Every structure is written in C-alpha cells, then in structure tokens.
Short mmCIF file of C-alpha atoms in Angstrom, two decimals:
data_model
loop_
_atom_site.label_atom_id
_atom_site.label_comp_id
_atom_site.label_asym_id
_atom_site.label_seq_id
_atom_site.Cartn_x
_atom_site.Cartn_y
_atom_site.Cartn_z
CA MET W 1 -8.98 1.69 -15.75
CA ASN W 2 -8.04 -1.94 -15.78
CA THR W 3 -7.95 -4.54 -13.05
CA PRO W 4 -4.78 -4.46 -10.93
CA GLU W 5 -2.30 -7.13 -11.89
CA THR W 6 1.11 -6.57 -10.31
CA LEU W 7 1.72 -7.30 -6.63
CA GLN W 8 4.36 -4.98 -5.13
CA ASP W 9 5.79 -4.74 -1.65
CA LEU W 10 6.70 -1.69 0.40
CA THR W 11 10.09 -0.90 1.87
CA ILE W 12 11.23 2.29 3.62
CA GLU W 13 14.92 3.11 3.87
CA GLY W 14 16.15 3.09 7.43
CA ALA W 15 13.09 1.22 8.75
CA VAL W 16 12.59 -2.49 9.34
CA LEU W 17 8.96 -2.84 8.31
CA PRO W 18 6.95 -6.04 8.51
CA PRO W 19 6.10 -7.17 4.95
CA MET W 20 3.24 -5.34 3.25
CA ALA W 21 2.16 -5.94 -0.34
CA PHE W 22 -0.34 -4.20 -2.64
CA ARG W 23 -1.49 -4.23 -6.25
CA LEU W 24 -1.28 -1.40 -8.78
CA PRO W 25 -3.69 -0.87 -11.68
CA ASP W 26 -2.54 -0.82 -15.28
CA GLY W 27 -1.55 2.70 -16.28
CA MET W 28 0.24 3.42 -13.01
CA HIS W 29 3.96 3.95 -13.67
CA ALA W 30 5.96 3.71 -10.46
CA ILE W 31 9.36 4.08 -8.80
CA GLU W 32 10.33 2.18 -5.67
CA VAL W 33 11.92 5.13 -3.87
CA SER W 34 13.86 2.92 -1.45
CA LEU W 35 16.16 1.61 -4.18
CA ASP W 36 19.78 2.69 -3.90
CA ALA W 37 20.77 5.93 -5.64
CA ASP W 38 21.94 4.39 -8.93
CA GLU W 39 18.96 2.04 -9.19
CA ARG W 40 16.61 4.91 -8.32
CA ALA W 41 18.08 7.05 -11.12
CA GLN W 42 17.70 4.15 -13.58
CA ALA W 43 14.12 3.62 -12.44
CA ALA W 44 13.40 7.32 -13.02
CA GLN W 45 14.78 7.08 -16.56
CA GLN W 46 12.60 4.04 -17.22
CA LEU W 47 9.60 5.85 -15.78
CA VAL W 48 9.86 8.80 -18.17
CA ARG W 49 10.28 6.49 -21.17
CA GLU W 50 7.03 4.79 -20.16
CA ILE W 51 5.25 8.10 -19.64
CA TYR W 52 6.62 9.70 -22.83
CA PRO W 53 7.05 6.74 -25.23
CA ARG W 54 7.19 9.12 -28.23
CA GLY W 55 9.66 11.47 -26.59
CA GLU W 56 13.28 11.98 -27.50
CA VAL W 57 16.52 11.67 -25.54
CA PRO W 58 16.70 15.34 -24.37
CA LEU W 59 13.18 15.12 -22.93
CA TRP W 60 13.87 11.74 -21.30
CA GLU W 61 17.10 12.99 -19.73
CA THR W 62 15.52 16.21 -18.41
CA MET W 63 12.43 14.56 -16.99
CA GLY W 64 14.43 11.60 -15.70
CA SER W 65 16.66 13.96 -13.71
CA LEU W 66 13.58 15.78 -12.39
CA TYR W 67 11.85 12.60 -11.21
CA SER W 68 15.09 11.24 -9.77
CA ALA W 69 15.50 14.43 -7.70
CA MET W 70 11.87 14.19 -6.58
CA ALA W 71 12.44 10.58 -5.51
CA ASP W 72 15.50 11.66 -3.49
CA GLN W 73 13.44 14.27 -1.66
CA MET W 74 10.62 11.80 -1.01
CA LEU W 75 13.07 9.26 0.38
CA ALA W 76 14.17 11.77 3.01
CA SER W 77 10.54 12.28 4.10
CA GLY W 78 9.73 8.60 4.56
CA VAL W 79 8.05 7.92 1.21
CA GLY W 80 8.80 4.43 -0.08
CA PHE W 81 6.83 4.42 -3.33
CA PHE W 82 6.00 7.04 -5.97
CA GLY W 83 3.78 6.52 -8.98
CA ILE W 84 2.25 8.52 -11.83
CA GLY W 85 -1.01 7.42 -13.38
CA LEU W 86 -1.81 8.37 -16.97
CA TYR W 87 -5.14 7.36 -18.49
CA GLY W 88 -6.41 8.26 -21.95
CA LEU W 89 -9.82 9.92 -22.08
CA GLU W 90 -12.58 8.87 -24.44
CA ASP W 91 -12.89 10.56 -27.85
CA ASP W 92 -9.22 11.61 -27.73
CA ARG W 93 -9.97 14.36 -25.20
CA GLY W 94 -6.54 14.15 -23.64
CA VAL W 95 -5.05 12.36 -20.66
CA ALA W 96 -6.15 12.19 -17.04
CA HIS W 97 -3.21 12.44 -14.64
CA CYS W 98 -2.69 11.52 -10.99
CA SER W 99 0.22 10.92 -8.62
CA LEU W 100 0.43 8.26 -5.93
CA THR W 101 2.77 8.17 -2.96
CA ILE W 102 3.00 5.55 -0.22
CA ALA W 103 4.72 6.29 3.07
CA ALA W 104 4.90 4.49 6.40
CA PHE W 105 5.48 5.69 9.93
CA GLU W 106 5.81 4.06 13.32
CA SER W 107 2.60 4.34 15.33
CA GLY W 108 3.80 2.75 18.58
CA GLU W 109 0.65 0.63 18.81
CA THR W 110 -0.06 -2.85 17.44
CA ASP W 111 -3.86 -2.84 17.80
CA GLN W 112 -5.19 -1.86 14.36
CA GLU W 113 -8.53 -0.70 15.73
CA VAL W 114 -6.93 1.60 18.31
CA VAL W 115 -4.59 3.15 15.73
CA ALA W 116 -7.36 3.66 13.19
CA GLN W 117 -9.65 5.28 15.76
CA GLY W 118 -6.85 7.65 16.78
CA ILE W 119 -6.15 8.62 13.16
CA LYS W 120 -9.85 9.19 12.51
CA ALA W 121 -10.12 11.48 15.55
CA LEU W 122 -7.12 13.55 14.37
CA LEU W 123 -8.36 13.86 10.79
CA LEU W 124 -11.85 14.92 11.89
CA ARG W 125 -10.32 18.07 13.42
CA ASP W 126 -10.01 19.44 9.88
CA THR W 127 -13.58 20.30 8.91
CA LEU W 128 -12.59 20.67 5.23
CA ARG W 129 -11.86 16.94 4.98
CA GLU W 130 -14.43 14.22 4.37
CA VAL W 131 -13.34 11.40 6.68
CA THR W 132 -14.60 7.82 6.27
CA TRP W 133 -13.97 4.61 8.20
CA LEU W 134 -13.02 1.65 5.97
CA ASP W 135 -13.19 -2.07 6.71
CA LEU W 136 -10.62 -3.49 4.30
CA PRO W 137 -9.73 -7.18 3.87
CA CYS W 138 -6.45 -6.41 5.69
CA GLY W 139 -8.17 -4.64 8.59
CA PRO W 140 -9.57 -1.21 9.54
CA ALA W 141 -8.43 1.95 7.76
CA VAL W 142 -9.37 5.61 7.51
CA CYS W 143 -9.94 7.57 4.29
CA ALA W 144 -9.74 11.37 4.04
CA VAL W 145 -10.86 13.28 0.94
CA SER W 146 -10.13 16.94 0.35
CA PHE W 147 -10.14 19.54 -2.43
CA GLN W 148 -8.00 22.64 -2.76
CA LYS W 149 -8.32 25.60 -5.13
CA LEU W 150 -5.04 26.90 -6.54
CA VAL W 151 -4.32 29.89 -8.79
CA VAL W 152 -1.96 29.17 -11.67
CA ASP W 153 0.12 32.14 -12.82
CA GLY W 154 -0.75 33.32 -16.34
CA GLY W 155 2.83 32.72 -17.40
CA TYR W 156 2.10 28.99 -17.28
CA THR W 157 -1.37 28.90 -18.89
CA LYS W 158 -2.44 28.72 -22.54
CA SER W 159 -4.64 31.79 -22.14
CA GLY W 160 -1.88 33.88 -20.62
CA GLN W 161 -4.28 34.75 -17.78
CA ASP W 162 -4.28 33.54 -14.19
CA GLU W 163 -6.51 30.47 -13.94
CA GLU W 164 -8.00 28.53 -11.06
CA LEU W 165 -7.06 24.88 -10.67
CA ILE W 166 -8.91 22.42 -8.43
CA MET W 167 -6.75 19.74 -6.85
CA GLY W 168 -8.31 16.67 -5.28
CA GLN W 169 -6.68 14.34 -2.79
CA ILE W 170 -7.58 10.89 -1.48
CA GLN W 171 -5.52 9.70 1.47
CA VAL W 172 -5.95 6.29 3.11
CA HIS W 173 -4.27 5.41 6.41
CA ILE W 174 -3.85 1.65 6.94
CA PRO W 175 -2.47 0.35 10.27
CA PHE W 176 -0.27 -2.72 9.88
CA ALA W 177 -1.73 -5.99 11.12
CA THR W 178 1.74 -7.26 12.01
CA GLY W 179 3.51 -4.43 13.80
CA PRO W 180 3.33 -0.86 15.17
CA TYR W 181 3.36 0.89 11.77
CA THR W 182 0.84 2.67 9.57
CA ALA W 183 0.96 2.99 5.78
CA VAL W 184 -0.35 6.16 4.14
CA PHE W 185 -1.54 5.98 0.52
CA THR W 186 -2.00 9.44 -1.05
CA LEU W 187 -3.43 10.10 -4.50
CA ASP W 188 -3.42 13.68 -5.85
CA THR W 189 -5.00 14.80 -9.11
CA ALA W 190 -6.05 17.91 -10.98
CA SER W 191 -8.21 15.75 -13.28
CA VAL W 192 -11.24 16.07 -11.02
CA GLU W 193 -13.59 15.33 -13.93
CA GLN W 194 -12.35 11.75 -13.66
CA TRP W 195 -12.69 11.68 -9.87
CA ASP W 196 -14.94 8.61 -9.79
CA GLU W 197 -12.42 6.59 -11.83
CA PHE W 198 -9.52 7.61 -9.57
CA ALA W 199 -11.55 6.84 -6.44
CA HIS W 200 -12.29 3.41 -7.88
CA ALA W 201 -8.57 2.88 -8.58
CA VAL W 202 -7.62 3.84 -5.01
CA ALA W 203 -10.28 1.49 -3.65
CA GLY W 204 -8.73 -1.33 -5.69
CA ILE W 205 -5.20 -0.52 -4.49
CA VAL W 206 -5.99 -0.31 -0.76
CA GLY W 207 -8.38 -3.25 -1.01
CA SER W 208 -5.49 -5.37 -2.29
CA VAL W 209 -3.18 -4.65 0.65
CA GLU W 210 -1.81 -7.76 2.32
CA PHE W 211 0.44 -8.38 5.30
CA PRO W 212 2.33 -11.57 4.34
CA PRO W 213 4.25 -13.64 6.90
CA SER W 214 7.65 -12.19 7.76
CA THR W 215 9.30 -15.17 6.02
CA ALA W 216 7.99 -14.02 2.63
CA PRO W 217 10.77 -13.09 0.17
CA ALA W 218 11.46 -9.43 -0.48
CA GLY W 219 10.83 -7.83 -3.86
CA LEU W 220 8.01 -8.53 -6.27
CA LEU W 221 5.65 -11.33 -5.33
CA ASP W 222 3.80 -13.36 -7.94
#
C-alpha cells in the first residue's frame, strides 16, 4: 500500500461540522456521500469505472446503481464518506478488498480527553472487542478491533457448500478538537490474511486527520 497523497475533508448533510481533513492511501476509491443526489450518482458511476476498469457498460450501470443506492442509505444514517479499497496481491493471487466509512455525530462535549474516555468506557463493555487508546497528532482517539464469523450460503460459493467467512473490523473514534463532535472511521474486510496491511493503512488515515481553522475553504485541500 502506498503513502497517502490526497487530502480530503468531511461534510455531513444536515450538520454544520467544524472543518476536518484526512488523507487517503492510493488504491482507496471513494464517494463523498454528502454530495447532492445527481453528483452522488455521478460519483458512483466514476467509482465503478475505477474499480472495474476492464468492465463494460452493463456492469458499470448495474454496479453504479447499487453503489448509488448504498450511498443514499448511508447518507440517511449520518455517513459522510464511503470508500472501497482494492489492492493486488503478490504473485497474482487475487485482490484484497476492504470498505471504509466515515461518520460524525454530536457528542455534546468539547473536551477531547473527556469524550475519548467516555467512548473507551462504552466500548470496553463489549468483551469481544480489543479496545486501544490512541494519541494521534490531532488529539486522543479510541480504536476498537473485532472479528465476526459469518456463514455464506452455498448458493453463493464456488464449492456449492456453505462456507465460513471471517470479517474483521477496525473502528477509530476521533473527538473533534474544535467542537462537540466525534468522527468514526470504520474499515471492514474479509481479506483477513492482509490484516497487517489494512491496519497500517488505517493508522495512516487516522494519523493524517487535521482540524483546520474554520476559515479554511471547503472541498479538497492541497
């Protein structure tokens, strides 16, 4: 996975968030969910062309409609950013896949330390999660790691038999330094063999988070 290059900022429809910016690694194809409906649909079409560069129009249209509908649903739940990471494996062994969502919610508290401690206490109630305190350049944060075993119906597997699938999740809660909000970065993947690489990518993303002055221009920052 390559070094992050592009600085993005987060917006949530219906919320007036203080500015927050972050960097994405190469290989992460993303949609800003808070775009208006037409722009969101166009972004979904562009996303599938990036993910399936050798695809054809029927595939692009079908998958574009699917991702556009997903973005609509995420918008309603407070998600402001949705990305899909695709990374080629060595020796042509296929592609490692992950999804990234970024949401924000109002915490009602401006002290980052207090918010982070409260989040940590809540997350520790779930004994199946590995919870870690993080000291990021932008302030304190809390990371929760979990794994879930799913059973995939044989109708959707190559073998025709039910198969177990392990899903891994990394979720990082970052209180804003400039207002009573918290951002939640969530990466999900079934490519657990590449877990270390995905963990490294998440560390790079959350480590790049910035809270620029409120006078900073909206949109992409260079």
